[in-house]
PDB file of C-alpha atoms in Angstrom:
ATOM      1  CA  MET A   1     -10.148   7.886 -19.565  1.00  0.00           C
ATOM      2  CA  PRO A   2     -11.931   4.590 -18.807  1.00  0.00           C
ATOM      3  CA  VAL A   3     -10.569   2.549 -15.922  1.00  0.00           C
ATOM      4  CA  LEU A   4      -8.685  -0.604 -16.919  1.00  0.00           C
ATOM      5  CA  PRO A   5     -10.684  -3.823 -16.404  1.00  0.00           C
ATOM      6  CA  GLY A   6     -10.098  -5.033 -12.850  1.00  0.00           C
ATOM      7  CA  ALA A   7      -8.620  -1.746 -11.658  1.00  0.00           C
ATOM      8  CA  GLU A   8     -11.887  -0.397 -10.252  1.00  0.00           C
ATOM      9  CA  PRO A   9     -12.065   0.693  -6.599  1.00  0.00           C
ATOM     10  CA  PHE A  10     -13.762  -1.680  -4.130  1.00  0.00           C
ATOM     11  CA  ARG A  11     -16.037  -0.951  -1.198  1.00  0.00           C
ATOM     12  CA  HIS A  12     -17.897  -3.288   1.159  1.00  0.00           C
ATOM     13  CA  GLU A  13     -20.198  -2.316   4.014  1.00  0.00           C
ATOM     14  CA  GLY A  14     -19.641  -4.777   6.835  1.00  0.00           C
ATOM     15  CA  GLY A  15     -19.358  -4.562  10.607  1.00  0.00           C
ATOM     16  CA  GLU A  16     -18.064  -1.874  12.942  1.00  0.00           C
ATOM     17  CA  VAL A  17     -14.388  -2.657  12.251  1.00  0.00           C
ATOM     18  CA  GLY A  18     -13.033  -1.139   9.041  1.00  0.00           C
ATOM     19  CA  VAL A  19      -9.973  -1.710   6.884  1.00  0.00           C
ATOM     20  CA  LEU A  20      -8.503   0.734   4.380  1.00  0.00           C
ATOM     21  CA  LEU A  21      -6.286  -0.865   1.714  1.00  0.00           C
ATOM     22  CA  CYS A  22      -3.735   1.224  -0.228  1.00  0.00           C
ATOM     23  CA  HIS A  23      -2.324  -0.028  -3.528  1.00  0.00           C
ATOM     24  CA  GLY A  24       1.111   0.666  -4.964  1.00  0.00           C
ATOM     25  CA  PHE A  25       2.848   3.052  -7.370  1.00  0.00           C
ATOM     26  CA  THR A  26       1.677   2.565 -11.000  1.00  0.00           C
ATOM     27  CA  GLY A  27      -0.501  -0.330  -9.775  1.00  0.00           C
ATOM     28  CA  SER A  28      -4.232  -0.486  -9.084  1.00  0.00           C
ATOM     29  CA  PRO A  29      -6.822  -1.913  -6.661  1.00  0.00           C
ATOM     30  CA  GLN A  30      -6.621  -5.166  -8.662  1.00  0.00           C
ATOM     31  CA  SER A  31      -3.407  -6.096  -6.817  1.00  0.00           C
ATOM     32  CA  LEU A  32      -5.287  -5.989  -3.500  1.00  0.00           C
ATOM     33  CA  ARG A  33      -8.755  -7.048  -4.650  1.00  0.00           C
ATOM     34  CA  PRO A  34      -8.512 -10.695  -3.457  1.00  0.00           C
ATOM     35  CA  TRP A  35      -7.309  -9.432  -0.058  1.00  0.00           C
ATOM     36  CA  ALA A  36     -10.154  -6.918   0.130  1.00  0.00           C
ATOM     37  CA  GLU A  37     -12.723  -9.556  -0.824  1.00  0.00           C
ATOM     38  CA  TYR A  38     -11.328 -11.963   1.784  1.00  0.00           C
ATOM     39  CA  LEU A  39     -11.639  -9.324   4.527  1.00  0.00           C
ATOM     40  CA  ALA A  40     -15.148  -8.427   3.353  1.00  0.00           C
ATOM     41  CA  GLY A  41     -16.034 -12.118   3.563  1.00  0.00           C
ATOM     42  CA  GLN A  42     -14.937 -12.062   7.208  1.00  0.00           C
ATOM     43  CA  GLY A  43     -17.525  -9.363   7.932  1.00  0.00           C
ATOM     44  CA  LEU A  44     -15.279  -6.300   7.956  1.00  0.00           C
ATOM     45  CA  THR A  45     -16.082  -2.957   6.345  1.00  0.00           C
ATOM     46  CA  VAL A  46     -13.545  -2.543   3.549  1.00  0.00           C
ATOM     47  CA  SER A  47     -12.416   0.423   1.436  1.00  0.00           C
ATOM     48  CA  LEU A  48      -9.948   0.014  -1.451  1.00  0.00           C
ATOM     49  CA  PRO A  49      -9.726   3.305  -3.385  1.00  0.00           C
ATOM     50  CA  LEU A  50      -8.159   3.923  -6.795  1.00  0.00           C
ATOM     51  CA  LEU A  51      -5.334   6.448  -6.461  1.00  0.00           C
ATOM     52  CA  PRO A  52      -5.477   9.482  -8.778  1.00  0.00           C
ATOM     53  CA  GLY A  53      -3.635   8.967 -12.069  1.00  0.00           C
ATOM     54  CA  HIS A  54      -3.702   5.193 -11.663  1.00  0.00           C
ATOM     55  CA  GLY A  55      -5.737   2.490 -13.364  1.00  0.00           C
ATOM     56  CA  THR A  56      -6.106   4.210 -16.741  1.00  0.00           C
ATOM     57  CA  ARG A  57      -2.918   4.998 -18.720  1.00  0.00           C
ATOM     58  CA  TRP A  58       0.527   6.058 -17.524  1.00  0.00           C
ATOM     59  CA  GLN A  59       0.256   9.476 -19.161  1.00  0.00           C
ATOM     60  CA  ASP A  60      -2.506  10.361 -16.674  1.00  0.00           C
ATOM     61  CA  MET A  61      -0.049   9.870 -13.811  1.00  0.00           C
ATOM     62  CA  GLN A  62       2.160  12.654 -15.163  1.00  0.00           C
ATOM     63  CA  LEU A  63      -0.462  15.110 -13.922  1.00  0.00           C
ATOM     64  CA  THR A  64      -0.480  13.782 -10.350  1.00  0.00           C
ATOM     65  CA  GLY A  65       1.904  13.674  -7.407  1.00  0.00           C
ATOM     66  CA  TRP A  66       2.182  12.291  -3.897  1.00  0.00           C
ATOM     67  CA  GLN A  67      -0.111  14.979  -2.488  1.00  0.00           C
ATOM     68  CA  ASP A  68      -2.930  13.673  -4.723  1.00  0.00           C
ATOM     69  CA  TRP A  69      -2.329  10.019  -3.788  1.00  0.00           C
ATOM     70  CA  TYR A  70      -2.132  10.805  -0.095  1.00  0.00           C
ATOM     71  CA  ALA A  71      -5.230  13.027  -0.203  1.00  0.00           C
ATOM     72  CA  GLU A  72      -7.262  10.141  -1.634  1.00  0.00           C
ATOM     73  CA  VAL A  73      -6.290   7.620   1.062  1.00  0.00           C
ATOM     74  CA  ASP A  74      -6.755  10.298   3.736  1.00  0.00           C
ATOM     75  CA  ARG A  75     -10.269  10.965   2.422  1.00  0.00           C
ATOM     76  CA  ALA A  76     -11.075   7.245   2.403  1.00  0.00           C
ATOM     77  CA  LEU A  77      -9.713   6.876   5.938  1.00  0.00           C
ATOM     78  CA  ARG A  78     -11.876   9.718   7.247  1.00  0.00           C
ATOM     79  CA  GLU A  79     -14.946   8.081   5.711  1.00  0.00           C
ATOM     80  CA  LEU A  80     -14.151   4.846   7.536  1.00  0.00           C
ATOM     81  CA  LEU A  81     -13.482   6.671  10.816  1.00  0.00           C
ATOM     82  CA  ASP A  82     -16.943   8.243  10.564  1.00  0.00           C
ATOM     83  CA  ARG A  83     -18.500   4.848   9.882  1.00  0.00           C
ATOM     84  CA  CYS A  84     -16.542   2.436  12.111  1.00  0.00           C
ATOM     85  CA  THR A  85     -15.533   2.117  15.760  1.00  0.00           C
ATOM     86  CA  GLN A  86     -12.059   0.834  14.861  1.00  0.00           C
ATOM     87  CA  VAL A  87     -10.058   1.238  11.641  1.00  0.00           C
ATOM     88  CA  PHE A  88      -6.931  -0.540  10.394  1.00  0.00           C
ATOM     89  CA  VAL A  89      -4.800   0.478   7.419  1.00  0.00           C
ATOM     90  CA  PHE A  90      -3.158  -2.050   5.087  1.00  0.00           C
ATOM     91  CA  GLY A  91      -0.781  -1.228   2.238  1.00  0.00           C
ATOM     92  CA  LEU A  92       1.411  -2.746  -0.477  1.00  0.00           C
ATOM     93  CA  SER A  93       4.661  -1.069  -1.603  1.00  0.00           C
ATOM     94  CA  MET A  94       3.982   2.689  -1.936  1.00  0.00           C
ATOM     95  CA  GLY A  95       0.621   1.880  -0.372  1.00  0.00           C
ATOM     96  CA  GLY A  96       2.571   0.802   2.697  1.00  0.00           C
ATOM     97  CA  ALA A  97       4.348   4.159   2.697  1.00  0.00           C
ATOM     98  CA  LEU A  98       1.010   5.977   2.420  1.00  0.00           C
ATOM     99  CA  SER A  99      -0.279   3.842   5.302  1.00  0.00           C
ATOM    100  CA  LEU A 100       2.685   4.849   7.459  1.00  0.00           C
ATOM    101  CA  ARG A 101       2.022   8.541   6.840  1.00  0.00           C
ATOM    102  CA  LEU A 102      -1.645   8.103   7.736  1.00  0.00           C
ATOM    103  CA  ALA A 103      -0.522   6.441  10.972  1.00  0.00           C
ATOM    104  CA  ALA A 104       1.941   9.250  11.724  1.00  0.00           C
ATOM    105  CA  LYS A 105      -0.710  11.916  11.140  1.00  0.00           C
ATOM    106  CA  HIS A 106      -3.835  10.278  12.617  1.00  0.00           C
ATOM    107  CA  GLY A 107      -2.285   8.627  15.678  1.00  0.00           C
ATOM    108  CA  ASP A 108      -4.610   6.596  17.903  1.00  0.00           C
ATOM    109  CA  ALA A 109      -7.490   6.928  15.424  1.00  0.00           C
ATOM    110  CA  ILE A 110      -5.801   4.050  13.567  1.00  0.00           C
ATOM    111  CA  SER A 111      -5.762   0.758  15.479  1.00  0.00           C
ATOM    112  CA  GLY A 112      -2.991  -0.982  13.539  1.00  0.00           C
ATOM    113  CA  LEU A 113      -1.028  -1.307  10.295  1.00  0.00           C
ATOM    114  CA  VAL A 114      -0.372  -4.246   7.975  1.00  0.00           C
ATOM    115  CA  LEU A 115       2.449  -3.519   5.533  1.00  0.00           C
ATOM    116  CA  VAL A 116       3.443  -5.756   2.608  1.00  0.00           C
ATOM    117  CA  ASN A 117       6.825  -4.976   1.016  1.00  0.00           C
ATOM    118  CA  PRO A 118       6.542  -1.301   2.023  1.00  0.00           C
ATOM    119  CA  ALA A 119       8.694   1.236   0.171  1.00  0.00           C
ATOM    120  CA  ASN A 120      11.106   3.554   1.966  1.00  0.00           C
ATOM    121  CA  LYS A 121      13.399   4.804  -0.805  1.00  0.00           C
ATOM    122  CA  VAL A 122      13.744   5.012  -4.596  1.00  0.00           C
ATOM    123  CA  HIS A 123      16.932   2.976  -5.041  1.00  0.00           C
ATOM    124  CA  ASP A 124      17.545   3.481  -8.751  1.00  0.00           C
ATOM    125  CA  PRO A 125      20.978   5.195  -8.997  1.00  0.00           C
ATOM    126  CA  LEU A 126      19.522   7.416 -11.709  1.00  0.00           C
ATOM    127  CA  ALA A 127      16.888   8.762  -9.288  1.00  0.00           C
ATOM    128  CA  VAL A 128      19.133  11.659  -8.294  1.00  0.00           C
ATOM    129  CA  ALA A 129      18.792  12.911 -11.867  1.00  0.00           C
ATOM    130  CA  LEU A 130      14.984  12.934 -11.808  1.00  0.00           C
ATOM    131  CA  PRO A 131      14.615  16.670 -11.034  1.00  0.00           C
ATOM    132  CA  VAL A 132      16.235  17.399 -14.401  1.00  0.00           C
ATOM    133  CA  ALA A 133      15.484  14.209 -16.328  1.00  0.00           C
ATOM    134  CA  LYS A 134      11.719  14.535 -15.834  1.00  0.00           C
ATOM    135  CA  HIS A 135      11.797  17.482 -18.247  1.00  0.00           C
ATOM    136  CA  PHE A 136      13.436  15.448 -21.034  1.00  0.00           C
ATOM    137  CA  ILE A 137      12.425  11.817 -20.434  1.00  0.00           C
ATOM    138  CA  ARG A 138       8.701  11.213 -20.020  1.00  0.00           C
ATOM    139  CA  SER A 139       8.842   7.614 -18.818  1.00  0.00           C
ATOM    140  CA  THR A 140      11.055   4.634 -17.995  1.00  0.00           C
ATOM    141  CA  PRO A 141      10.326   0.866 -18.116  1.00  0.00           C
ATOM    142  CA  GLY A 142       7.534  -0.334 -15.832  1.00  0.00           C
ATOM    143  CA  ILE A 143       7.777  -2.186 -12.523  1.00  0.00           C
ATOM    144  CA  ALA A 144       4.402  -3.976 -12.494  1.00  0.00           C
ATOM    145  CA  SER A 145       3.841  -7.737 -12.134  1.00  0.00           C
ATOM    146  CA  ASP A 146       6.910  -8.745 -10.113  1.00  0.00           C
ATOM    147  CA  ILE A 147       5.230 -12.059  -9.201  1.00  0.00           C
ATOM    148  CA  ALA A 148       6.761 -15.528  -8.864  1.00  0.00           C
ATOM    149  CA  LYS A 149       3.513 -17.451  -9.419  1.00  0.00           C
ATOM    150  CA  PRO A 150       2.986 -18.370 -13.096  1.00  0.00           C
ATOM    151  CA  GLY A 151      -0.200 -17.001 -14.625  1.00  0.00           C
ATOM    152  CA  SER A 152      -0.677 -14.332 -11.968  1.00  0.00           C
ATOM    153  CA  GLU A 153      -0.613 -10.838 -13.463  1.00  0.00           C
ATOM    154  CA  GLU A 154      -0.877  -7.379 -11.950  1.00  0.00           C
ATOM    155  CA  VAL A 155      -2.981  -4.715 -13.665  1.00  0.00           C
ATOM    156  CA  GLY A 156      -0.525  -1.835 -13.735  1.00  0.00           C
ATOM    157  CA  TYR A 157       1.354   0.430 -16.101  1.00  0.00           C
ATOM    158  CA  ASP A 158       4.102  -0.826 -18.397  1.00  0.00           C
ATOM    159  CA  ARG A 159       5.842   2.552 -18.064  1.00  0.00           C
ATOM    160  CA  VAL A 160       6.854   4.653 -15.036  1.00  0.00           C
ATOM    161  CA  PRO A 161       6.172   8.387 -15.555  1.00  0.00           C
ATOM    162  CA  THR A 162       9.292  10.295 -14.525  1.00  0.00           C
ATOM    163  CA  ARG A 163       7.384  13.253 -13.044  1.00  0.00           C
ATOM    164  CA  ALA A 164       5.466  10.890 -10.799  1.00  0.00           C
ATOM    165  CA  ALA A 165       8.658   9.022  -9.881  1.00  0.00           C
ATOM    166  CA  HIS A 166      10.251  12.312  -8.836  1.00  0.00           C
ATOM    167  CA  SER A 167       7.242  13.074  -6.646  1.00  0.00           C
ATOM    168  CA  LEU A 168       7.397   9.603  -5.100  1.00  0.00           C
ATOM    169  CA  ARG A 169      11.074  10.094  -4.274  1.00  0.00           C
ATOM    170  CA  LYS A 170      10.338  13.392  -2.514  1.00  0.00           C
ATOM    171  CA  PHE A 171       7.454  11.787  -0.606  1.00  0.00           C
ATOM    172  CA  LEU A 172       9.580   8.889   0.662  1.00  0.00           C
ATOM    173  CA  GLN A 173      12.323  11.265   1.788  1.00  0.00           C
ATOM    174  CA  MET A 174       9.784  13.284   3.768  1.00  0.00           C
ATOM    175  CA  LEU A 175       8.111  10.188   5.191  1.00  0.00           C
ATOM    176  CA  ASP A 176      11.404   8.848   6.509  1.00  0.00           C
ATOM    177  CA  THR A 177      11.596  11.818   8.887  1.00  0.00           C
ATOM    178  CA  GLU A 178       8.016  11.128  10.071  1.00  0.00           C
ATOM    179  CA  LEU A 179       8.429   7.406  10.821  1.00  0.00           C
ATOM    180  CA  PRO A 180       9.242   7.943  14.532  1.00  0.00           C
ATOM    181  CA  GLN A 181       5.686   9.323  14.894  1.00  0.00           C
ATOM    182  CA  VAL A 182       4.272   5.860  14.075  1.00  0.00           C
ATOM    183  CA  THR A 183       3.284   4.151  17.336  1.00  0.00           C
ATOM    184  CA  GLN A 184       0.496   1.732  16.329  1.00  0.00           C
ATOM    185  CA  PRO A 185       0.807  -2.079  16.325  1.00  0.00           C
ATOM    186  CA  VAL A 186       2.417  -3.206  13.062  1.00  0.00           C
ATOM    187  CA  LEU A 187       2.418  -6.448  11.088  1.00  0.00           C
ATOM    188  CA  LEU A 188       5.099  -6.195   8.391  1.00  0.00           C
ATOM    189  CA  LEU A 189       5.363  -8.943   5.786  1.00  0.00           C
ATOM    190  CA  HIS A 190       8.133  -8.808   3.200  1.00  0.00           C
ATOM    191  CA  SER A 191       9.696 -10.911   0.475  1.00  0.00           C
ATOM    192  CA  PRO A 192      13.431 -11.754   0.600  1.00  0.00           C
ATOM    193  CA  GLN A 193      13.277 -11.916  -3.215  1.00  0.00           C
ATOM    194  CA  ASP A 194      11.764  -8.596  -4.265  1.00  0.00           C
ATOM    195  CA  HIS A 195      12.860  -7.018  -7.549  1.00  0.00           C
ATOM    196  CA  VAL A 196      11.112  -3.688  -6.900  1.00  0.00           C
ATOM    197  CA  VAL A 197      11.549  -2.877  -3.193  1.00  0.00           C
ATOM    198  CA  PRO A 198      14.605  -4.458  -1.506  1.00  0.00           C
ATOM    199  CA  PRO A 199      14.352  -5.952   2.011  1.00  0.00           C
ATOM    200  CA  VAL A 200      16.505  -3.108   3.339  1.00  0.00           C
ATOM    201  CA  ASP A 201      13.432  -0.874   3.095  1.00  0.00           C
ATOM    202  CA  SER A 202      11.529  -3.022   5.593  1.00  0.00           C
ATOM    203  CA  ALA A 203      14.544  -3.067   7.895  1.00  0.00           C
ATOM    204  CA  ARG A 204      14.798   0.711   7.745  1.00  0.00           C
ATOM    205  CA  ILE A 205      11.101   1.155   8.525  1.00  0.00           C
ATOM    206  CA  LEU A 206      11.236  -1.241  11.479  1.00  0.00           C
ATOM    207  CA  ALA A 207      14.279   0.599  12.843  1.00  0.00           C
ATOM    208  CA  ARG A 208      12.645   4.037  12.516  1.00  0.00           C
ATOM    209  CA  ILE A 209       9.083   3.556  13.792  1.00  0.00           C
ATOM    210  CA  SER A 210       8.263   3.886  17.505  1.00  0.00           C
ATOM    211  CA  SER A 211       5.776   0.998  17.624  1.00  0.00           C
ATOM    212  CA  THR A 212       6.400  -1.573  20.373  1.00  0.00           C
ATOM    213  CA  ASP A 213       3.898  -4.189  19.134  1.00  0.00           C
ATOM    214  CA  VAL A 214       5.655  -5.303  15.948  1.00  0.00           C
ATOM    215  CA  THR A 215       5.513  -8.604  14.053  1.00  0.00           C
ATOM    216  CA  GLU A 216       7.809  -9.277  11.084  1.00  0.00           C
ATOM    217  CA  THR A 217       7.052 -12.145   8.688  1.00  0.00           C
ATOM    218  CA  LEU A 218       9.061 -13.340   5.693  1.00  0.00           C
ATOM    219  CA  LEU A 219       7.215 -14.253   2.496  1.00  0.00           C
ATOM    220  CA  GLU A 220       9.691 -16.830   1.256  1.00  0.00           C
ATOM    221  CA  GLN A 221       7.846 -17.883  -1.907  1.00  0.00           C
ATOM    222  CA  SER A 222       6.755 -14.510  -3.261  1.00  0.00           C
ATOM    223  CA  TYR A 223       8.193 -11.552  -5.131  1.00  0.00           C
ATOM    224  CA  HIS A 224       7.059  -7.932  -4.772  1.00  0.00           C
ATOM    225  CA  VAL A 225       3.314  -8.211  -5.452  1.00  0.00           C
ATOM    226  CA  ALA A 226       2.950 -10.840  -2.745  1.00  0.00           C
ATOM    227  CA  THR A 227      -0.808 -10.255  -2.470  1.00  0.00           C
ATOM    228  CA  LEU A 228      -1.188 -11.988  -5.872  1.00  0.00           C
ATOM    229  CA  ASP A 229       1.608 -14.510  -5.295  1.00  0.00           C
ATOM    230  CA  TYR A 230       2.183 -17.856  -3.555  1.00  0.00           C
ATOM    231  CA  ASP A 231       1.990 -16.357  -0.033  1.00  0.00           C
ATOM    232  CA  ALA A 232      -1.264 -14.453  -0.596  1.00  0.00           C
ATOM    233  CA  GLU A 233      -3.396 -16.722   1.583  1.00  0.00           C
ATOM    234  CA  GLN A 234      -0.925 -16.385   4.444  1.00  0.00           C
ATOM    235  CA  ILE A 235      -1.083 -12.591   4.136  1.00  0.00           C
ATOM    236  CA  PHE A 236      -4.882 -12.683   4.194  1.00  0.00           C
ATOM    237  CA  ALA A 237      -5.105 -15.023   7.206  1.00  0.00           C
ATOM    238  CA  ASP A 238      -2.350 -13.343   9.222  1.00  0.00           C
ATOM    239  CA  SER A 239      -3.788  -9.874   8.631  1.00  0.00           C
ATOM    240  CA  PHE A 240      -7.256 -10.937   9.761  1.00  0.00           C
ATOM    241  CA  ALA A 241      -5.789 -12.619  12.853  1.00  0.00           C
ATOM    242  CA  PHE A 242      -3.932  -9.351  13.560  1.00  0.00           C
ATOM    243  CA  VAL A 243      -7.207  -7.422  13.384  1.00  0.00           C
ATOM    244  CA  GLY A 244      -8.938 -10.032  15.527  1.00  0.00           C
ATOM    245  CA  ARG A 245      -6.286  -9.726  18.232  1.00  0.00           C
ATOM    246  CA  LEU A 246      -6.651  -5.955  18.406  1.00  0.00           C
ATOM    247  CA  ALA A 247     -10.410  -5.627  17.824  1.00  0.00           C
ATOM    248  CA  GLU A 248     -12.459  -7.650  20.306  1.00  0.00           C
ATOM    249  CA  SER A 249     -15.689  -7.077  18.401  1.00  0.00           C
ATOM    250  CA  VAL A 250     -14.318  -9.087  15.455  1.00  0.00           C
ATOM    251  CA  GLY A 251     -14.037 -12.181  17.624  1.00  0.00           C
ATOM    252  CA  ARG A 252     -17.511 -11.597  19.075  1.00  0.00           C
ATOM    253  CA  GLU A 253     -19.081 -11.077  15.648  1.00  0.00           C
ATOM    254  CA  GLY A 254     -17.401 -14.228  14.349  1.00  0.00           C
ATOM    255  CA  ALA A 255     -18.630 -16.266  17.288  1.00  0.00           C
ATOM    256  CA  ALA A 256     -22.139 -14.866  16.978  1.00  0.00           C
ATOM    257  CA  SER A 257     -22.350 -15.736  13.305  1.00  0.00           C
ATOM    258  CA  GLY A 258     -20.851 -19.181  13.771  1.00  0.00           C
ATOM    259  CA  GLY A 259     -17.888 -18.256  11.578  1.00  0.00           C
TER     260      GLY A 259
END
């Protein structure tokens, strides 16, 4: 299947500091593309992969599960680790959850995490029925484009495949037990008004991780896809400042280039 316009993966070869960006469930790289381009413009090496089953049509997601999505971001991370001296991982929604598992598994190889409205649990009360329902109901209404800013649209599916939702639920349950293994510096930005992932997920993550260098920021003007919403520029600037604080070479490169 052809990739939806705008949903293509993004890659930029920059300096010795790399950033991996992980998009969300039923979404695509389009939701993080402006963020990726901003970081590339600051001289960083940037990788924004397209998760398997995403960016085409929702039926393709029925054939994939969390192991496929995680394998893709793990592959992209290893490429960056081979290429860069320091690597950071950024994620939106399920992408934040994938980022947390990478941090739990790769330890000090990852220099820091930036999480935007990260997911910790599937809250739909019907989720407990997914193990059975997935055999009878192929999809449910979509969750894409929860954005406050008029005219801003997310390229994502208008349906949620139930098989994939069941896999996501199992992944988040497993990840919750792994959160104490996360020790890296964390910048977590979340929206008080989020119609997809409630703020309680961010609170749970902050309570479970072992990181001591933690910054929490509220995105007061944005909904779930905050990277395409009113607070996008704050996310971009704060995340780059976070990298700059933890990666000395970023400051040196910026000074050397006059930027």
